[in-house]
Coordinates of C-alpha atoms in Angstrom, one line a residue:
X1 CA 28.2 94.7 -20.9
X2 CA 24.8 94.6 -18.9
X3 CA 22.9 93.6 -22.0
X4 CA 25.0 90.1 -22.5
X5 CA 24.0 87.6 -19.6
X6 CA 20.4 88.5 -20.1
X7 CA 20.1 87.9 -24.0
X8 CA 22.5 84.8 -23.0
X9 CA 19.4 83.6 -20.5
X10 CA 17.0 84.1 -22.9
X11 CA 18.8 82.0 -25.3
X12 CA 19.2 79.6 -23.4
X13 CA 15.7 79.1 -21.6
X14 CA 14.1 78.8 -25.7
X15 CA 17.4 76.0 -26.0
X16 CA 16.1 74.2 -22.8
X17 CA 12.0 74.4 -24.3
X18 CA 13.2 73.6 -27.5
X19 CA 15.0 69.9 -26.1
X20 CA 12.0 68.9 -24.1
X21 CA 9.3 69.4 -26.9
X22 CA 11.8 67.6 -28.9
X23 CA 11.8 64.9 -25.8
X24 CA 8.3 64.5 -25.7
X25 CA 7.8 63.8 -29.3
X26 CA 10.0 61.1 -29.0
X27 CA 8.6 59.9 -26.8
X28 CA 4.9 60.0 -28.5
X29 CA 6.6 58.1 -31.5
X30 CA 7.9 55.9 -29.8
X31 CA 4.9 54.7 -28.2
X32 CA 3.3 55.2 -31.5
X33 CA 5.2 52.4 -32.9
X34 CA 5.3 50.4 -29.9
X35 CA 8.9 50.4 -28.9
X36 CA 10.0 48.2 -26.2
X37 CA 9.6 49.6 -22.1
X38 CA 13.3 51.7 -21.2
X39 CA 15.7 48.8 -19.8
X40 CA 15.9 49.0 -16.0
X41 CA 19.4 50.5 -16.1
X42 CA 18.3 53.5 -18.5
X43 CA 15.7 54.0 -15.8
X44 CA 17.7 53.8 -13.0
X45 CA 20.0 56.4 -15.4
X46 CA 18.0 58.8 -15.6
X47 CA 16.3 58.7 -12.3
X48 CA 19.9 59.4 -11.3
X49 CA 21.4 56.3 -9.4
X50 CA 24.5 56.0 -8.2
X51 CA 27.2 54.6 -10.3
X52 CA 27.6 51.3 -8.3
X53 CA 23.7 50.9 -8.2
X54 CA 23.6 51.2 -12.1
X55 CA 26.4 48.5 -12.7
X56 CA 24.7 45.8 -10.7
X57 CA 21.8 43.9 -13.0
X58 CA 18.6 43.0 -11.1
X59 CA 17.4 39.5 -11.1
X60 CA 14.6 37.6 -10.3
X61 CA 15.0 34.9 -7.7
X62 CA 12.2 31.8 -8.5
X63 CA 10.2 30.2 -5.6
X64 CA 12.3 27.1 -3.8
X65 CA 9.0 25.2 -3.9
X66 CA 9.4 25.3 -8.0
X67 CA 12.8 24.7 -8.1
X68 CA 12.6 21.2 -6.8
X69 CA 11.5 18.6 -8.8
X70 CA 7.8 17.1 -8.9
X71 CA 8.7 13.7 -7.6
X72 CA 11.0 14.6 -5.0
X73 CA 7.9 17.0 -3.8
X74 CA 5.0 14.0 -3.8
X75 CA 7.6 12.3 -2.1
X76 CA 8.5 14.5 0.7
X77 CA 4.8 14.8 1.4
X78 CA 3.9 11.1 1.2
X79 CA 7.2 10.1 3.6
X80 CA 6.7 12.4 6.6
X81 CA 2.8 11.1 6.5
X82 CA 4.3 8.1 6.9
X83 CA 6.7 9.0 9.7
X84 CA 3.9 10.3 11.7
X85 CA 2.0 7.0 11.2
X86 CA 4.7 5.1 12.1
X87 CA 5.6 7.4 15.3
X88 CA 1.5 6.8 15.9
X89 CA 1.8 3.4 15.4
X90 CA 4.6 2.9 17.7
X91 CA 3.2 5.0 20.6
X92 CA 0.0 2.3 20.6
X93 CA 1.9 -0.5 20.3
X94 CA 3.9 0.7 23.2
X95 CA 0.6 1.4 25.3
X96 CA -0.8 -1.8 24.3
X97 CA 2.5 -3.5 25.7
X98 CA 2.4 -1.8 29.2
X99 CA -1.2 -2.7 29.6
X100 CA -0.8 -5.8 27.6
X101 CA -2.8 -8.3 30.3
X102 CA -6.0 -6.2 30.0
X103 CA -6.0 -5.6 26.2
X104 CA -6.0 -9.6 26.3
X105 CA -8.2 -10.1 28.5
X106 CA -10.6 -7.3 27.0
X107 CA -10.1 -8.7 23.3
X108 CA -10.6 -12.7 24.9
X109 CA -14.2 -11.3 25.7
X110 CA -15.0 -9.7 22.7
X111 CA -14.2 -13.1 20.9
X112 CA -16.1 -15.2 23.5
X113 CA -19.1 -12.5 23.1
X114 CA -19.4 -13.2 19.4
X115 CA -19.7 -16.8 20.2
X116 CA -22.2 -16.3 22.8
X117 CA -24.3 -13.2 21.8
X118 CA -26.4 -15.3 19.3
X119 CA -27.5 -17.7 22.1
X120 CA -28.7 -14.8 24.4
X121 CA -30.6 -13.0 21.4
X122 CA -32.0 -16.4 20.1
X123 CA -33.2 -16.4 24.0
X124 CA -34.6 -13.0 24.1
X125 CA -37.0 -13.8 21.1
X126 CA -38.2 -16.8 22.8
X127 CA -39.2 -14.1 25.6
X128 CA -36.5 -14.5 28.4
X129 CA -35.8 -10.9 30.0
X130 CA -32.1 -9.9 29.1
X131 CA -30.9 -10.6 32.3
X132 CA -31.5 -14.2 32.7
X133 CA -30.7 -15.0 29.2
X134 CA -27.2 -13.5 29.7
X135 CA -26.7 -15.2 33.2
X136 CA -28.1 -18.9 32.0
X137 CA -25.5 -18.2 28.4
X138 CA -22.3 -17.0 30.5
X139 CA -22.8 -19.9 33.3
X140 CA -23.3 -22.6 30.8
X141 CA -20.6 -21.1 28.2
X142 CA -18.3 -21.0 31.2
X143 CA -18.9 -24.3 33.0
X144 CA -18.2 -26.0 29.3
X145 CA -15.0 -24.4 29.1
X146 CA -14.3 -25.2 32.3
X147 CA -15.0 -28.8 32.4
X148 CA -13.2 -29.6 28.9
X149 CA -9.6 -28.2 30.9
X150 CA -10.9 -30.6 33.3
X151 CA -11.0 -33.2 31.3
X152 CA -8.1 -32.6 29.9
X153 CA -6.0 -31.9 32.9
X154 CA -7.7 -35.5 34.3
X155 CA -6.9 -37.3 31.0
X156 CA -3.0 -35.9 31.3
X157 CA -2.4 -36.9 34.6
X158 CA -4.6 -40.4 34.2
X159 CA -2.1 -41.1 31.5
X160 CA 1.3 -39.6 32.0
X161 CA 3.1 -42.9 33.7
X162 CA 1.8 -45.3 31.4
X163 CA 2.8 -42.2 29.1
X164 CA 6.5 -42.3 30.1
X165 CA 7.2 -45.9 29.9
X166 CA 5.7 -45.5 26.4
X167 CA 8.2 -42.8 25.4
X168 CA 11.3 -44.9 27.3
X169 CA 10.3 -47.8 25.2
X170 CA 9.5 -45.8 21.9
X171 CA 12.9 -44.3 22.6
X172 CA 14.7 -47.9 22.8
X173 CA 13.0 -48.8 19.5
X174 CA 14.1 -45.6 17.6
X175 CA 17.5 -46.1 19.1
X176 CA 17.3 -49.8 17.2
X177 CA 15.7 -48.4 14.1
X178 CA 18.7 -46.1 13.7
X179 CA 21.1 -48.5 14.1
X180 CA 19.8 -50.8 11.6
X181 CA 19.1 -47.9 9.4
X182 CA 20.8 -46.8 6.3
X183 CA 22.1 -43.8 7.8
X184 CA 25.2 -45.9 9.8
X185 CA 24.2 -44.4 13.0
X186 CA 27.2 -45.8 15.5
X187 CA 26.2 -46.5 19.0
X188 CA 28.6 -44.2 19.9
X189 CA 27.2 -41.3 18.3
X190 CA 24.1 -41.8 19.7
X191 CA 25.4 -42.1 23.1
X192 CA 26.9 -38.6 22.4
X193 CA 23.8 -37.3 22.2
X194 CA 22.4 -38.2 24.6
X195 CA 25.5 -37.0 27.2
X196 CA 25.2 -33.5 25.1
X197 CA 21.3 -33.6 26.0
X198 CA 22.4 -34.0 29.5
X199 CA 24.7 -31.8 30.0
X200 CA 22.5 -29.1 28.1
X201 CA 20.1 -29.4 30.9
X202 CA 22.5 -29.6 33.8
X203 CA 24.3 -26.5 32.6
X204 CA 20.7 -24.6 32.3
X205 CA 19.4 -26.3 35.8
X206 CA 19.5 -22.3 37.2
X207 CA 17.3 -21.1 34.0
X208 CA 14.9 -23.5 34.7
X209 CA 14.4 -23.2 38.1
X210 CA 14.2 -19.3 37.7
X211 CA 11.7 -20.2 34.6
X212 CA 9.4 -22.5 37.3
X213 CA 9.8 -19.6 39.7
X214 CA 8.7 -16.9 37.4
X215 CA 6.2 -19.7 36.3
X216 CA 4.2 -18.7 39.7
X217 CA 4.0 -15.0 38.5
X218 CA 2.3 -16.2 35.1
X219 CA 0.0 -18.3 36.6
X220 CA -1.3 -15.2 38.9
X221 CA -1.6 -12.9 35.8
X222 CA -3.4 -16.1 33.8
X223 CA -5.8 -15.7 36.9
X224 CA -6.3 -12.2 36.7
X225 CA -6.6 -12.3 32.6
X226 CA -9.3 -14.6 33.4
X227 CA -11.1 -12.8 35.7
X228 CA -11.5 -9.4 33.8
X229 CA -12.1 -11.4 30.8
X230 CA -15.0 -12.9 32.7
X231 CA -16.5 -9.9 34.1
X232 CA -16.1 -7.9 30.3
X233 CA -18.0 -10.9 28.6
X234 CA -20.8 -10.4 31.3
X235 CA -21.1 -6.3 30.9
X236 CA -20.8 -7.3 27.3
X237 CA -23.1 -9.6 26.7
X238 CA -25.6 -7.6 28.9
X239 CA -25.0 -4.0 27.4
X240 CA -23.0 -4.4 24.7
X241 CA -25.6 -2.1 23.0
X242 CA -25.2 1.3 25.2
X243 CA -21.7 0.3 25.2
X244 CA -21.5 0.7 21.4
X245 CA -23.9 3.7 21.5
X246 CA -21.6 5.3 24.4
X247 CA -17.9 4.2 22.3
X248 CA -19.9 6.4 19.3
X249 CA -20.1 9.5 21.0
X250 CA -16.1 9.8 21.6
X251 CA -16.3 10.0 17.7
X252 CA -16.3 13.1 16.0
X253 CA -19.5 13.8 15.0
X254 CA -18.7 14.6 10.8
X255 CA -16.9 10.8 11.0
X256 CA -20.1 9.5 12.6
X257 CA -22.2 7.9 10.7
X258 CA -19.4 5.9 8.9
X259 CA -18.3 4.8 12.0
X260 CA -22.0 3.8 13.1
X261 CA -22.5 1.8 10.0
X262 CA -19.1 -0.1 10.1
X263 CA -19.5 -1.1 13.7
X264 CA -22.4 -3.5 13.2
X265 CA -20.3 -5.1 9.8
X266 CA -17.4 -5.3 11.8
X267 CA -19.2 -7.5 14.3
X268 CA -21.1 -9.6 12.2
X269 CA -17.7 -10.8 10.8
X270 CA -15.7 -10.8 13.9
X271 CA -19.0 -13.5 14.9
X272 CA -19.0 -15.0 11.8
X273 CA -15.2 -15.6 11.7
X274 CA -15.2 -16.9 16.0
X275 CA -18.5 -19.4 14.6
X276 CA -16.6 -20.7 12.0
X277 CA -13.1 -21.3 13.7
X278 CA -15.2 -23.2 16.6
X279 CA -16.9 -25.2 14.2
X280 CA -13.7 -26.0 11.8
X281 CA -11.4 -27.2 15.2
X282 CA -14.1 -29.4 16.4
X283 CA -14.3 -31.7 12.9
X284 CA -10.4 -31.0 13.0
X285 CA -10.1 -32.5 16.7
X286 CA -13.2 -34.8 16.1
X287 CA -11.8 -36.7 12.9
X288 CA -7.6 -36.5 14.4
X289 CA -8.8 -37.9 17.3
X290 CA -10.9 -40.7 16.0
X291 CA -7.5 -40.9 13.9
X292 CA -4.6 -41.4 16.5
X293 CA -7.3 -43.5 18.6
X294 CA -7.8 -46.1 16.3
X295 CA -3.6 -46.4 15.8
X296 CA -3.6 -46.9 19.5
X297 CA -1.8 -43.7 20.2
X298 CA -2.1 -42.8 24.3
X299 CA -3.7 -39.5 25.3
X300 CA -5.6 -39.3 22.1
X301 CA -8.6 -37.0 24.0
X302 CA -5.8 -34.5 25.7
X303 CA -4.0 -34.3 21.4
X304 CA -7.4 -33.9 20.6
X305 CA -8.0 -30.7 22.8
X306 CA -4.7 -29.6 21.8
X307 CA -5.3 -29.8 18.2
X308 CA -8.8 -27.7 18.8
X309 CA -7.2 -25.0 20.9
X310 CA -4.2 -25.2 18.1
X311 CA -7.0 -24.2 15.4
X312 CA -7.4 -20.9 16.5
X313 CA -4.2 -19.6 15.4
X314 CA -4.2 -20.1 11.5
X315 CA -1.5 -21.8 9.9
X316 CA 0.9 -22.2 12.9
X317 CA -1.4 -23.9 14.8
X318 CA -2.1 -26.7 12.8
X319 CA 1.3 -27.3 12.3
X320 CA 2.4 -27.4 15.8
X321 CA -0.6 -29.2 17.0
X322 CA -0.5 -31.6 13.8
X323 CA 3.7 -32.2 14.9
X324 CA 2.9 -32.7 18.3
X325 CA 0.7 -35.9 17.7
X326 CA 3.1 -36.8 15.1
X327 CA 6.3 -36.9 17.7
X328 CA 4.0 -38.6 20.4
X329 CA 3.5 -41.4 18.1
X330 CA 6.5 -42.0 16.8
X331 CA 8.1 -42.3 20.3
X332 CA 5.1 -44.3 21.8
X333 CA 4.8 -46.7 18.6
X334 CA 7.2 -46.5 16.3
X335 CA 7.6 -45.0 12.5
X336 CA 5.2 -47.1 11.2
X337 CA 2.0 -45.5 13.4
X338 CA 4.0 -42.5 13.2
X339 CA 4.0 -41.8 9.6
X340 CA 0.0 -43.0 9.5
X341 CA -0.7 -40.2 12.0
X342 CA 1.1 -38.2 9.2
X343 CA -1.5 -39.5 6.5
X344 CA -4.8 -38.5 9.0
X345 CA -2.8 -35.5 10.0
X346 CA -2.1 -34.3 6.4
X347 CA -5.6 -35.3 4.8
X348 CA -8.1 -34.0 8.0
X349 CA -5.9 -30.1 7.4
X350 CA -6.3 -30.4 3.1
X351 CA -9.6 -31.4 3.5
X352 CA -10.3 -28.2 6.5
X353 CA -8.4 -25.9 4.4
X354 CA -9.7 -26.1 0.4
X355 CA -13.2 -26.9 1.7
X356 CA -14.8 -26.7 4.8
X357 CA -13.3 -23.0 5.4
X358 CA -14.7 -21.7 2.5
X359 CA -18.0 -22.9 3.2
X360 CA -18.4 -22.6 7.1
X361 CA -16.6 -19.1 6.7
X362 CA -17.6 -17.4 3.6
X363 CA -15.9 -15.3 1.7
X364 CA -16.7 -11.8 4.4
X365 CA -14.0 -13.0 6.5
X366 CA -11.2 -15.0 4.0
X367 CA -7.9 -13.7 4.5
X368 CA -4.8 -14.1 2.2
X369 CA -2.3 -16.6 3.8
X370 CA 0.7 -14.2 3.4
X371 CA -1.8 -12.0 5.4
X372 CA -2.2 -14.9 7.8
X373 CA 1.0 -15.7 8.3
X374 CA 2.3 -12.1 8.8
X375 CA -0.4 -10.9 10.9
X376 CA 0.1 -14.2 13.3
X377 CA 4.0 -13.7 13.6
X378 CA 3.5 -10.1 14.7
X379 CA 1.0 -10.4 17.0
X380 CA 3.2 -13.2 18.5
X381 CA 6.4 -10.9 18.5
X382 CA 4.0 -8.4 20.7
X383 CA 1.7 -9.9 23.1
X384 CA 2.9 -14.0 22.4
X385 CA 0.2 -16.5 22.0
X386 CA -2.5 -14.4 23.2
X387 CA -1.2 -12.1 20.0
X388 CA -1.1 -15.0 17.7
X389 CA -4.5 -15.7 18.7
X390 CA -6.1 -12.1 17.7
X391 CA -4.0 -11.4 15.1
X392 CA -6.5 -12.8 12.3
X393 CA -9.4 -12.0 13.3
X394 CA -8.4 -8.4 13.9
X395 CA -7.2 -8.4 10.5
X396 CA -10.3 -9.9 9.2
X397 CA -12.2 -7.5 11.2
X398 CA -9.9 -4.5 9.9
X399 CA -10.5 -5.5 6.4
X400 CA -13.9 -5.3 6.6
X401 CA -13.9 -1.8 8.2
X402 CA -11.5 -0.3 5.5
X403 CA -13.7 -2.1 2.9
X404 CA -17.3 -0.5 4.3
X405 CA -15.8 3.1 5.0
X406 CA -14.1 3.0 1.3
X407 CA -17.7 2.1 -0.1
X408 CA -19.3 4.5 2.1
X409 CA -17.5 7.7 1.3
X410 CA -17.5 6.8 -1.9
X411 CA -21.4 6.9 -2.1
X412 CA -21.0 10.0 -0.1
X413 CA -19.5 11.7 -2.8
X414 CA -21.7 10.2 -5.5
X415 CA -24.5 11.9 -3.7
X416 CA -23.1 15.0 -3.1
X417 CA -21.7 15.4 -6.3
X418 CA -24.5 17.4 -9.3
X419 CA -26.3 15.0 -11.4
X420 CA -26.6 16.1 -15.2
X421 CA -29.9 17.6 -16.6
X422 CA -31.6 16.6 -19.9
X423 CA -31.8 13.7 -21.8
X424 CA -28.3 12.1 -21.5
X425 CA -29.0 12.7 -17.4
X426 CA -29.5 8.6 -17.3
X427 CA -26.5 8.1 -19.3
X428 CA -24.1 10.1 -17.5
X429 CA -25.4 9.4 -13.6
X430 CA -23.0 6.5 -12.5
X431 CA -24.9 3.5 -10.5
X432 CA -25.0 3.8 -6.8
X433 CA -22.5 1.7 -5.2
X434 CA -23.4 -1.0 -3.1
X435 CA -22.5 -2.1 0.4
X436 CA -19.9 -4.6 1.0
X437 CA -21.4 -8.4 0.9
X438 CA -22.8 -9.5 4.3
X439 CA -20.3 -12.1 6.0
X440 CA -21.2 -15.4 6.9
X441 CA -24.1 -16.5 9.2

């Protein structure tokens, strides 16, 4: 009975020896032949998992990023860039608006610099030290402006009783006209009108008063717009230079010399563009004055001043300004002289628009009139006339800028970039781009 469990043992430990040499011959086959990897259950099998651990299959969860879909992605990414620029965008315009009477008056003196600056350096090559050519260009730059309000305040005030029996009596003829019309206008009706008229400004006799009141307020921040505008046209036209030099170190130094080359650009077309519009409203109020003079409309010289200070803002201006003398005429001497204001009106602004602007202006500072038009209806949503004003020839300005740096980094990447060896070097180099034309004058 002792002899049993060992021969058992024995028979069992040549059994066991037996099923692994069997095992790993199998195995050598198998990889032999190249059978596929044991599934992950089998593994987890034999390494002796848990029951609940083999039943559960494991699976392979894909990035989120690769799950969504391509456009959704560029999307995403182009939108909250936007976001942030419109955020950025809002921020300055709300800065701008709480400091809105120095940005004026700092943007006034930039444009009266460009049309000033050429004067002092025409003087400084004749030899005059930079301190007396600025002082003799600001005081006569100044004492014109000054004397053509002058003028015009003198004209207005020369003129506006002879003015208001005009309108009373152009009013009495368009009240006949319209009764003899076509339209059967009754007397009645007209008389209507007139009592609504009245009553419209007897019910708002509190708005205007508090609009004459606040009137006071706006003529103290005209006089302080004025004053920093004079004082900024000084340091500018004095030291605009180290002003520019000093405004380039607050840029970062890899952005640099982009910046130092589009400065210059942007100035010759911000003077270009002020040179021209000067020169344009003059033969505008020049040839509309000679215009309305001749048909015997009164204040002809103060319409004429309107209709040059009317220039500056594009489009709009030349409408208004163009209406004004229109209306002024028509109540001061009837329909007839009325619709030939019209004619010199309409003929004086075709002939401006389709040739004198391209010329005088160039094509450096031309701006699309959808451009125009936009640009001149924001800027008058933000900062009113003074916005309408600066609106184009920011944009002009801005569109040069964009233009130069565009150009500019592209070249920067030309040069950067390897250039091909051997004999098809020529063929393959692309040209070297050049810069953006110089504007006008």
């Amino acid at each position: 009975m002792s002899r049993v469990p060992g021969w058992l043992g024995r028979v069992g430990i040549r059994l066991t020896e037996m099923g692994q040499r069997w095992e790993e011959r199998r195995a050598e086959a198998e990889r032999a032949h190249g059978a596929p990897e044991p599934e992950p259950e089998e593994s987890a099998r034999a390494a002796g998992s848990p029951p609940y651990a083999r039943d559960v299959p494991v699976r392979t969860r894909p990035d989120p990023a690769q799950a969504v879909p391509w456009g959704m992605r560029v999307a995403a990414e182009a939108g909250w860039r936007l976001l942030v620029l419109a955020g950025t965008l809002w921020v300055l315009m709300r800065v701008i608006s709480a400091v809105q009477l120095v940005v004026l008056a700092f943007v006034a003196a930039l444009l009266i610099t460009a049309m000033l600056q050429p004067t002092v350096a025409r003087l400084r090559r004749y030899g005059v030290p930079r301190g007396p050519a600025t002082a003799m260009t600001a005081i006569l730059g100044f004492v014109v402006m000054g004397l053509i309000g002058w003028f015009v305040t003198w004209q207005v005030m020369e003129n506006i009783d002879n003015l208001s029996d005009q309108v009373q009596d152009g009013i009495d003829e368009l009240r006949r006209w319209l009764l003899d019309s076509p339209f059967h206008v009754t007397d009645k009706q007209i008389n209507d009108i007139a009592e609504n008229l009245r009553e419209a400004v007897g019910a708002n006799t509190d708005q205007i008063t508090t609009a004459g009141l606040e009137g006071v307020t706006v003529v103290v921040e005209t006089l302080t717009g004025i004053l920093l505008a004079v004082f900024s046209t000084l340091f500018l036209l004095y030291d605009g230079r180290r002003i520019w030099e000093w405004t380039l170190k607050l840029v970062p130094a890899a952005a640099r010399p982009g910046v130092a080359g589009a400065g210059p650009r942007a100035w010759q077309t911000l003077t270009a563009y002020v040179r021209g519009t000067v020169i344009v409203a003059l033969i505008d109020a020049i040839f509309i004055g000679l215009g309305i003079y001749f048909l015997d409309v009164p204040m002809a010289v103060p319409l004429a001043v309107f209709i040059f200070l009317g220039a500056f803002i594009p489009l709009v201006g030349a409408v208004i300004s163009g209406a004004l003398a229109v209306v002024v005429a028509l109540v001061t001497q009837g329909v007839f002289t009325a619709v030939m204001t019209l004619v010199v009106v309409l003929a004086v602004q075709q002939i401006e628009g389709h040739i004198l602007q391209p010329f005088i202006l160039g094509r450096a500072v031309r701006v699309h009139p959808l451009a125009v038009v936009l640009s001149v209806a924001a800027g008058g949503m933000v900062a009113g006339i003074g916005g309408a004003v600066v609106a184009v020839p920011l944009v002009a300005v801005t569109n040069t800028v964009v233009g130069y740096l565009r150009a500019y980094s592209h070249e920067r990447v030309l040069r950067q970039s390897p250039r091909p060896h051997g004999a098809t070097a020529s063929d393959a180099s692309p040209a070297a781009p050049t810069d953006p034309p110089a504007p006008a004058g």
